[in-house]
PDB file of N, CA and C in Angstrom:
ATOM      1  N   MET E 731       0.839  -1.202   0.121  1.00 64.00           N
ATOM      2  CA  MET E 731      -0.083  -0.078   0.057  1.00 64.00           C
ATOM      3  C   MET E 731       0.877   1.218   0.054  1.00 64.00           C
ATOM      4  N   ASP E 732       0.688   2.121  -0.917  1.00 83.00           N
ATOM      5  CA  ASP E 732       1.530   3.434  -1.046  1.00 83.00           C
ATOM      6  C   ASP E 732       0.821   4.449  -0.283  1.00 83.00           C
ATOM      7  N   LEU E 733       1.612   5.000   0.651  1.00 79.00           N
ATOM      8  CA  LEU E 733       1.189   6.148   1.170  1.00 79.00           C
ATOM      9  C   LEU E 733       1.431   7.440   0.369  1.00 79.00           C
ATOM     10  N   ILE E 734       0.448   8.329   0.189  1.00 84.00           N
ATOM     11  CA  ILE E 734       0.649   9.381  -0.674  1.00 84.00           C
ATOM     12  C   ILE E 734       0.593  10.671   0.054  1.00 84.00           C
ATOM     13  N   ALA E 735      -0.231  10.657   1.292  1.00 92.00           N
ATOM     14  CA  ALA E 735      -0.273  11.920   1.991  1.00 92.00           C
ATOM     15  C   ALA E 735      -0.672  11.745   3.468  1.00 92.00           C
ATOM     16  N   ILE E 736      -0.487  12.614   4.129  1.00 95.00           N
ATOM     17  CA  ILE E 736      -0.975  12.635   5.614  1.00 95.00           C
ATOM     18  C   ILE E 736      -1.725  13.856   5.876  1.00 95.00           C
ATOM     19  N   HIS E 737      -2.931  13.653   6.151  1.00 96.00           N
ATOM     20  CA  HIS E 737      -3.917  14.778   6.470  1.00 96.00           C
ATOM     21  C   HIS E 737      -3.357  15.531   7.748  1.00 96.00           C
ATOM     22  N   PRO E 738      -3.458  16.834   7.769  1.00 96.00           N
ATOM     23  CA  PRO E 738      -3.129  17.526   8.858  1.00 96.00           C
ATOM     24  C   PRO E 738      -3.801  17.077  10.297  1.00 96.00           C
ATOM     25  N   ASN E 739      -5.020  16.401  10.131  1.00 95.00           N
ATOM     26  CA  ASN E 739      -5.706  15.921  11.427  1.00 95.00           C
ATOM     27  C   ASN E 739      -5.042  14.783  12.052  1.00 95.00           C
ATOM     28  N   SER E 740      -4.089  14.277  11.302  1.00 95.00           N
ATOM     29  CA  SER E 740      -3.284  13.179  11.820  1.00 95.00           C
ATOM     30  C   SER E 740      -2.284  13.545  12.917  1.00 95.00           C
ATOM     31  N   TYR E 741      -2.016  14.757  13.008  1.00 96.00           N
ATOM     32  CA  TYR E 741      -1.072  15.284  13.898  1.00 96.00           C
ATOM     33  C   TYR E 741      -1.599  15.789  15.212  1.00 96.00           C
ATOM     34  N   LYS E 742      -2.936  15.881  15.484  1.00 96.00           N
ATOM     35  CA  LYS E 742      -3.335  16.364  16.733  1.00 96.00           C
ATOM     36  C   LYS E 742      -3.211  15.570  17.902  1.00 96.00           C
ATOM     37  N   HIS E 743      -2.730  14.232  17.674  1.00 93.00           N
ATOM     38  CA  HIS E 743      -2.356  13.634  18.886  1.00 93.00           C
ATOM     39  C   HIS E 743      -0.905  13.458  19.253  1.00 93.00           C
ATOM     40  N   GLY E 744      -0.190  14.240  18.567  1.00 92.00           N
ATOM     41  CA  GLY E 744       1.164  14.557  18.871  1.00 92.00           C
ATOM     42  C   GLY E 744       2.305  13.663  18.102  1.00 92.00           C
ATOM     43  N   LEU E 745       1.849  12.901  17.103  1.00 93.00           N
ATOM     44  CA  LEU E 745       2.780  12.117  16.271  1.00 93.00           C
ATOM     45  C   LEU E 745       3.040  13.120  15.022  1.00 93.00           C
ATOM     46  N   ASP E 746       4.384  13.001  14.644  1.00 92.00           N
ATOM     47  CA  ASP E 746       4.880  13.677  13.484  1.00 92.00           C
ATOM     48  C   ASP E 746       4.766  12.775  12.364  1.00 92.00           C
ATOM     49  N   GLY E 747       5.113  13.610  11.198  1.00 92.00           N
ATOM     50  CA  GLY E 747       5.091  12.821   9.826  1.00 92.00           C
ATOM     51  C   GLY E 747       6.085  11.827   9.765  1.00 92.00           C
ATOM     52  N   ASN E 748       7.233  11.781  10.190  1.00 90.00           N
ATOM     53  CA  ASN E 748       8.115  10.734  10.151  1.00 90.00           C
ATOM     54  C   ASN E 748       7.697   9.471  10.955  1.00 90.00           C
ATOM     55  N   ALA E 749       7.155   9.700  12.183  1.00 91.00           N
ATOM     56  CA  ALA E 749       6.508   8.587  12.997  1.00 91.00           C
ATOM     57  C   ALA E 749       5.454   7.934  12.202  1.00 91.00           C
ATOM     58  N   ILE E 750       4.462   8.744  11.572  1.00 93.00           N
ATOM     59  CA  ILE E 750       3.301   8.230  10.912  1.00 93.00           C
ATOM     60  C   ILE E 750       3.842   7.233   9.760  1.00 93.00           C
ATOM     61  N   GLU E 751       4.887   7.798   8.844  1.00 91.00           N
ATOM     62  CA  GLU E 751       5.287   7.185   7.845  1.00 91.00           C
ATOM     63  C   GLU E 751       5.958   5.805   8.200  1.00 91.00           C
ATOM     64  N   HIS E 752       6.827   5.876   9.393  1.00 91.00           N
ATOM     65  CA  HIS E 752       7.464   4.707   9.908  1.00 91.00           C
ATOM     66  C   HIS E 752       6.329   3.648  10.279  1.00 91.00           C
ATOM     67  N   ASP E 753       5.320   4.052  10.951  1.00 91.00           N
ATOM     68  CA  ASP E 753       4.147   3.094  11.336  1.00 91.00           C
ATOM     69  C   ASP E 753       3.503   2.605  10.210  1.00 91.00           C
ATOM     70  N   TRP E 754       3.351   3.382   9.110  1.00 91.00           N
ATOM     71  CA  TRP E 754       2.539   2.982   7.974  1.00 91.00           C
ATOM     72  C   TRP E 754       3.364   1.836   7.239  1.00 91.00           C
ATOM     73  N   ARG E 755       4.675   2.176   7.070  1.00 89.00           N
ATOM     74  CA  ARG E 755       5.674   1.014   6.501  1.00 89.00           C
ATOM     75  C   ARG E 755       5.855  -0.307   7.283  1.00 89.00           C
ATOM     76  N   ASN E 756       5.647  -0.172   8.607  1.00 90.00           N
ATOM     77  CA  ASN E 756       5.797  -1.129   9.548  1.00 90.00           C
ATOM     78  C   ASN E 756       4.753  -1.638  10.255  1.00 90.00           C
ATOM     79  N   ALA E 757       3.621  -1.561   9.745  1.00 93.00           N
ATOM     80  CA  ALA E 757       2.286  -1.959  10.287  1.00 93.00           C
ATOM     81  C   ALA E 757       2.344  -3.614  10.276  1.00 93.00           C
ATOM     82  N   PHE E 758       1.879  -4.155  11.526  1.00 94.00           N
ATOM     83  CA  PHE E 758       1.867  -5.588  11.584  1.00 94.00           C
ATOM     84  C   PHE E 758       0.506  -6.191  11.678  1.00 94.00           C
ATOM     85  N   GLU E 759      -0.489  -5.328  11.746  1.00 94.00           N
ATOM     86  CA  GLU E 759      -1.950  -5.823  11.698  1.00 94.00           C
ATOM     87  C   GLU E 759      -2.806  -4.612  10.988  1.00 94.00           C
ATOM     88  N   TRP E 760      -3.695  -5.090  10.124  1.00 94.00           N
ATOM     89  CA  TRP E 760      -4.591  -4.112   9.457  1.00 94.00           C
ATOM     90  C   TRP E 760      -5.888  -4.863   9.081  1.00 94.00           C
ATOM     91  N   LEU E 761      -6.903  -3.976   8.868  1.00 95.00           N
ATOM     92  CA  LEU E 761      -8.272  -4.391   8.461  1.00 95.00           C
ATOM     93  C   LEU E 761      -8.815  -3.423   7.617  1.00 95.00           C
ATOM     94  N   ARG E 762      -9.767  -4.031   6.731  1.00 94.00           N
ATOM     95  CA  ARG E 762     -10.496  -3.065   5.844  1.00 94.00           C
ATOM     96  C   ARG E 762     -11.866  -2.766   6.535  1.00 94.00           C
ATOM     97  N   ARG E 763     -12.266  -1.557   6.550  1.00 93.00           N
ATOM     98  CA  ARG E 763     -13.524  -1.305   7.247  1.00 93.00           C
ATOM     99  C   ARG E 763     -14.413  -0.532   6.084  1.00 93.00           C
ATOM    100  N   ASP E 764     -15.485  -1.252   5.787  1.00 93.00           N
ATOM    101  CA  ASP E 764     -16.362  -0.765   4.811  1.00 93.00           C
ATOM    102  C   ASP E 764     -17.438  -0.086   5.359  1.00 93.00           C
ATOM    103  N   ARG E 765     -17.587   1.141   5.268  1.00 90.00           N
ATOM    104  CA  ARG E 765     -18.601   2.112   5.872  1.00 90.00           C
ATOM    105  C   ARG E 765     -19.945   2.072   5.187  1.00 90.00           C
ATOM    106  N   ASP E 766     -20.987   2.368   5.805  1.00 94.00           N
ATOM    107  CA  ASP E 766     -22.199   2.584   5.344  1.00 94.00           C
ATOM    108  C   ASP E 766     -22.539   3.548   4.324  1.00 94.00           C
ATOM    109  N   ASP E 767     -21.522   4.535   4.298  1.00 92.00           N
ATOM    110  CA  ASP E 767     -21.719   5.680   3.227  1.00 92.00           C
ATOM    111  C   ASP E 767     -20.955   5.317   2.052  1.00 92.00           C
ATOM    112  N   GLY E 768     -20.542   4.040   1.877  1.00 87.00           N
ATOM    113  CA  GLY E 768     -19.747   3.516   0.701  1.00 87.00           C
ATOM    114  C   GLY E 768     -18.262   3.733   0.686  1.00 87.00           C
ATOM    115  N   LYS E 769     -17.751   4.451   1.576  1.00 86.00           N
ATOM    116  CA  LYS E 769     -16.470   4.719   1.644  1.00 86.00           C
ATOM    117  C   LYS E 769     -15.632   3.512   2.408  1.00 86.00           C
ATOM    118  N   THR E 770     -14.389   3.328   1.944  1.00 89.00           N
ATOM    119  CA  THR E 770     -13.609   2.291   2.630  1.00 89.00           C
ATOM    120  C   THR E 770     -12.507   2.938   3.357  1.00 89.00           C
ATOM    121  N   GLU E 771     -12.414   2.300   4.608  1.00 93.00           N
ATOM    122  CA  GLU E 771     -11.063   2.891   5.414  1.00 93.00           C
ATOM    123  C   GLU E 771     -10.323   1.626   5.700  1.00 93.00           C
ATOM    124  N   TYR E 772      -9.167   1.885   5.984  1.00 95.00           N
ATOM    125  CA  TYR E 772      -8.239   0.927   6.368  1.00 95.00           C
ATOM    126  C   TYR E 772      -7.660   1.205   7.797  1.00 95.00           C
ATOM    127  N   VAL E 773      -7.662   0.331   8.689  1.00 96.00           N
ATOM    128  CA  VAL E 773      -7.165   0.635  10.056  1.00 96.00           C
ATOM    129  C   VAL E 773      -5.910  -0.274  10.198  1.00 96.00           C
ATOM    130  N   LEU E 774      -4.742   0.332  10.616  1.00 96.00           N
ATOM    131  CA  LEU E 774      -3.539  -0.332  10.809  1.00 96.00           C
ATOM    132  C   LEU E 774      -2.946  -0.141  12.158  1.00 96.00           C
ATOM    133  N   LEU E 775      -2.019  -1.139  12.608  1.00 95.00           N
ATOM    134  CA  LEU E 775      -1.527  -1.076  13.826  1.00 95.00           C
ATOM    135  C   LEU E 775      -0.130  -1.347  13.625  1.00 95.00           C
ATOM    136  N   GLY E 776       0.738  -0.430  14.331  1.00 92.00           N
ATOM    137  CA  GLY E 776       2.165  -0.533  14.013  1.00 92.00           C
ATOM    138  C   GLY E 776       2.879   0.050  15.396  1.00 92.00           C
ATOM    139  N   VAL E 777       4.128  -0.062  15.313  1.00 89.00           N
ATOM    140  CA  VAL E 777       5.131   0.329  16.441  1.00 89.00           C
ATOM    141  C   VAL E 777       5.766   1.377  16.032  1.00 89.00           C
ATOM    142  N   ASP E 778       6.025   2.553  16.914  1.00 86.00           N
ATOM    143  CA  ASP E 778       6.804   3.717  16.520  1.00 86.00           C
ATOM    144  C   ASP E 778       8.296   3.479  16.916  1.00 86.00           C
ATOM    145  N   HIS E 779       9.169   4.473  16.676  1.00 85.00           N
ATOM    146  CA  HIS E 779      10.580   4.380  17.093  1.00 85.00           C
ATOM    147  C   HIS E 779      10.703   4.161  18.499  1.00 85.00           C
ATOM    148  N   GLN E 780       9.803   4.634  19.267  1.00 87.00           N
ATOM    149  CA  GLN E 780       9.818   4.513  20.771  1.00 87.00           C
ATOM    150  C   GLN E 780       9.304   3.432  21.471  1.00 87.00           C
ATOM    151  N   GLY E 781       8.842   2.379  20.550  1.00 89.00           N
ATOM    152  CA  GLY E 781       8.334   1.171  20.999  1.00 89.00           C
ATOM    153  C   GLY E 781       6.664   1.276  21.290  1.00 89.00           C
ATOM    154  N   ARG E 782       6.070   2.386  21.087  1.00 90.00           N
ATOM    155  CA  ARG E 782       4.672   2.510  21.363  1.00 90.00           C
ATOM    156  C   ARG E 782       3.820   1.975  20.248  1.00 90.00           C
ATOM    157  N   LEU E 783       2.775   1.375  20.727  1.00 92.00           N
ATOM    158  CA  LEU E 783       1.754   0.941  19.624  1.00 92.00           C
ATOM    159  C   LEU E 783       0.919   2.174  19.080  1.00 92.00           C
ATOM    160  N   VAL E 784       0.790   2.145  17.806  1.00 95.00           N
ATOM    161  CA  VAL E 784       0.157   3.402  17.149  1.00 95.00           C
ATOM    162  C   VAL E 784      -1.025   2.855  16.251  1.00 95.00           C
ATOM    163  N   GLU E 785      -2.141   3.397  16.384  1.00 96.00           N
ATOM    164  CA  GLU E 785      -3.056   3.122  15.335  1.00 96.00           C
ATOM    165  C   GLU E 785      -3.122   4.250  14.204  1.00 96.00           C
ATOM    166  N   LEU E 786      -3.424   3.719  12.848  1.00 97.00           N
ATOM    167  CA  LEU E 786      -3.529   4.634  11.847  1.00 97.00           C
ATOM    168  C   LEU E 786      -4.839   4.235  11.198  1.00 97.00           C
ATOM    169  N   VAL E 787      -5.632   5.262  10.646  1.00 97.00           N
ATOM    170  CA  VAL E 787      -6.750   5.130   9.854  1.00 97.00           C
ATOM    171  C   VAL E 787      -6.408   5.933   8.539  1.00 97.00           C
ATOM    172  N   ALA E 788      -6.700   5.387   7.395  1.00 96.00           N
ATOM    173  CA  ALA E 788      -6.470   5.819   6.145  1.00 96.00           C
ATOM    174  C   ALA E 788      -7.525   5.403   5.034  1.00 96.00           C
ATOM    175  N   ARG E 789      -7.664   6.279   4.081  1.00 93.00           N
ATOM    176  CA  ARG E 789      -8.720   6.068   2.973  1.00 93.00           C
ATOM    177  C   ARG E 789      -7.767   5.916   1.671  1.00 93.00           C
ATOM    178  N   SER E 790      -8.327   5.244   0.767  1.00 87.00           N
ATOM    179  CA  SER E 790      -7.701   5.114  -0.571  1.00 87.00           C
ATOM    180  C   SER E 790      -8.027   6.368  -1.315  1.00 87.00           C
ATOM    181  N   VAL E 791      -7.187   6.746  -2.216  1.00 84.00           N
ATOM    182  CA  VAL E 791      -7.208   7.864  -3.008  1.00 84.00           C
ATOM    183  C   VAL E 791      -7.103   7.365  -4.346  1.00 84.00           C
ATOM    184  N   GLY E 792      -8.447   6.817  -4.981  1.00 76.00           N
ATOM    185  CA  GLY E 792      -8.312   6.186  -6.293  1.00 76.00           C
ATOM    186  C   GLY E 792      -7.428   5.156  -6.409  1.00 76.00           C
ATOM    187  N   ASN E 793      -6.692   4.931  -7.419  1.00 78.00           N
ATOM    188  CA  ASN E 793      -5.775   3.892  -7.522  1.00 78.00           C
ATOM    189  C   ASN E 793      -4.384   4.392  -7.386  1.00 78.00           C
ATOM    190  N   ASP E 794      -4.224   5.636  -6.836  1.00 76.00           N
ATOM    191  CA  ASP E 794      -2.864   6.318  -6.453  1.00 76.00           C
ATOM    192  C   ASP E 794      -2.268   5.945  -5.232  1.00 76.00           C
ATOM    193  N   GLY E 795      -2.983   5.631  -4.199  1.00 87.00           N
ATOM    194  CA  GLY E 795      -2.481   5.268  -2.932  1.00 87.00           C
ATOM    195  C   GLY E 795      -3.415   5.676  -1.730  1.00 87.00           C
ATOM    196  N   TYR E 796      -2.889   5.928  -0.594  1.00 92.00           N
ATOM    197  CA  TYR E 796      -3.586   6.104   0.523  1.00 92.00           C
ATOM    198  C   TYR E 796      -3.313   7.521   1.359  1.00 92.00           C
ATOM    199  N   ILE E 797      -4.312   7.968   1.999  1.00 94.00           N
ATOM    200  CA  ILE E 797      -4.063   9.267   2.811  1.00 94.00           C
ATOM    201  C   ILE E 797      -4.451   8.826   4.199  1.00 94.00           C
ATOM    202  N   VAL E 798      -3.576   9.042   5.218  1.00 96.00           N
ATOM    203  CA  VAL E 798      -3.762   8.825   6.623  1.00 96.00           C
ATOM    204  C   VAL E 798      -4.406  10.113   7.194  1.00 96.00           C
ATOM    205  N   PHE E 799      -5.474   9.933   7.750  1.00 96.00           N
ATOM    206  CA  PHE E 799      -6.356  11.089   8.333  1.00 96.00           C
ATOM    207  C   PHE E 799      -6.409  10.754   9.794  1.00 96.00           C
ATOM    208  N   HIS E 800      -5.996   9.828  10.431  1.00 97.00           N
ATOM    209  CA  HIS E 800      -5.953   9.657  11.904  1.00 97.00           C
ATOM    210  C   HIS E 800      -4.774   8.827  12.355  1.00 97.00           C
ATOM    211  N   ALA E 801      -4.117   9.315  13.401  1.00 97.00           N
ATOM    212  CA  ALA E 801      -2.928   8.625  13.941  1.00 97.00           C
ATOM    213  C   ALA E 801      -3.081   8.734  15.465  1.00 97.00           C
ATOM    214  N   ASN E 802      -2.865   7.774  16.295  1.00 95.00           N
ATOM    215  CA  ASN E 802      -3.093   7.883  17.633  1.00 95.00           C
ATOM    216  C   ASN E 802      -2.207   6.892  18.476  1.00 95.00           C
ATOM    217  N   THR E 803      -1.735   7.322  19.556  1.00 94.00           N
ATOM    218  CA  THR E 803      -0.979   6.232  20.462  1.00 94.00           C
ATOM    219  C   THR E 803      -1.363   6.709  21.790  1.00 94.00           C
ATOM    220  N   PRO E 804      -1.777   5.769  22.744  1.00 94.00           N
ATOM    221  CA  PRO E 804      -1.912   4.381  22.339  1.00 94.00           C
ATOM    222  C   PRO E 804      -3.151   4.215  21.480  1.00 94.00           C
ATOM    223  N   PRO E 805      -3.312   2.932  20.922  1.00 95.00           N
ATOM    224  CA  PRO E 805      -4.383   2.609  20.296  1.00 95.00           C
ATOM    225  C   PRO E 805      -5.722   2.574  21.064  1.00 95.00           C
ATOM    226  N   SER E 806      -6.855   2.997  20.513  1.00 94.00           N
ATOM    227  CA  SER E 806      -8.046   2.766  21.211  1.00 94.00           C
ATOM    228  C   SER E 806      -8.544   1.365  21.522  1.00 94.00           C
ATOM    229  N   ARG E 807      -9.319   1.247  22.432  1.00 94.00           N
ATOM    230  CA  ARG E 807      -9.948  -0.074  22.777  1.00 94.00           C
ATOM    231  C   ARG E 807     -10.663  -0.568  21.629  1.00 94.00           C
ATOM    232  N   ARG E 808     -11.488   0.416  20.885  1.00 93.00           N
ATOM    233  CA  ARG E 808     -12.433  -0.135  19.805  1.00 93.00           C
ATOM    234  C   ARG E 808     -11.452  -0.614  18.661  1.00 93.00           C
ATOM    235  N   VAL E 809     -10.391   0.027  18.302  1.00 94.00           N
ATOM    236  CA  VAL E 809      -9.501  -0.605  17.147  1.00 94.00           C
ATOM    237  C   VAL E 809      -8.818  -1.755  17.595  1.00 94.00           C
ATOM    238  N   LEU E 810      -8.393  -2.058  18.792  1.00 94.00           N
ATOM    239  CA  LEU E 810      -7.786  -3.200  19.394  1.00 94.00           C
ATOM    240  C   LEU E 810      -8.871  -4.393  19.210  1.00 94.00           C
ATOM    241  N   GLU E 811     -10.048  -4.111  19.496  1.00 94.00           N
ATOM    242  CA  GLU E 811     -11.176  -5.022  19.527  1.00 94.00           C
ATOM    243  C   GLU E 811     -11.475  -5.341  17.929  1.00 94.00           C
ATOM    244  N   GLU E 812     -11.496  -4.281  17.211  1.00 90.00           N
ATOM    245  CA  GLU E 812     -11.717  -4.636  15.738  1.00 90.00           C
ATOM    246  C   GLU E 812     -10.747  -5.585  15.133  1.00 90.00           C
ATOM    247  N   LEU E 813      -9.412  -5.386  15.604  1.00 91.00           N
ATOM    248  CA  LEU E 813      -8.254  -6.111  15.081  1.00 91.00           C
ATOM    249  C   LEU E 813      -8.159  -7.613  15.766  1.00 91.00           C
ATOM    250  N   GLY E 814      -9.008  -7.855  16.718  1.00 90.00           N
ATOM    251  CA  GLY E 814      -9.073  -9.089  17.406  1.00 90.00           C
ATOM    252  C   GLY E 814      -7.870  -9.183  18.386  1.00 90.00           C
ATOM    253  N   LEU E 815      -7.456  -8.087  18.822  1.00 90.00           N
ATOM    254  CA  LEU E 815      -6.336  -8.060  19.924  1.00 90.00           C
ATOM    255  C   LEU E 815      -6.736  -8.007  21.243  1.00 90.00           C
ATOM    256  N   MET E 816      -8.059  -7.578  21.526  1.00 82.00           N
ATOM    257  CA  MET E 816      -8.551  -7.484  23.056  1.00 82.00           C
ATOM    258  C   MET E 816     -10.069  -7.998  22.892  1.00 82.00           C
ATOM    259  N   GLY E 817     -10.438  -8.595  23.941  1.00 67.00           N
ATOM    260  CA  GLY E 817     -11.755  -9.246  24.027  1.00 67.00           C
ATOM    261  C   GLY E 817     -12.727  -8.447  24.532  1.00 67.00           C
TER     262      GLY E 817
END
């Protein structure tokens, strides 16, 4: 999956562009989320340079790649449950 952009909203939880790009390239879990409005999102879980778990949420941009619009550490309980990592 090619990352083509990071939306400014992704920075609101304190992660910078380098961390987000690193997490994108090194994600070890992901899932496709098909929304009711017809849009598709991708939820990824990775580890940053400091060893923290990071959740990313992205949307595809045509056939060109993906834009990350959400990045957070630690991951939310909801995302961990969606990925099957928490009961």
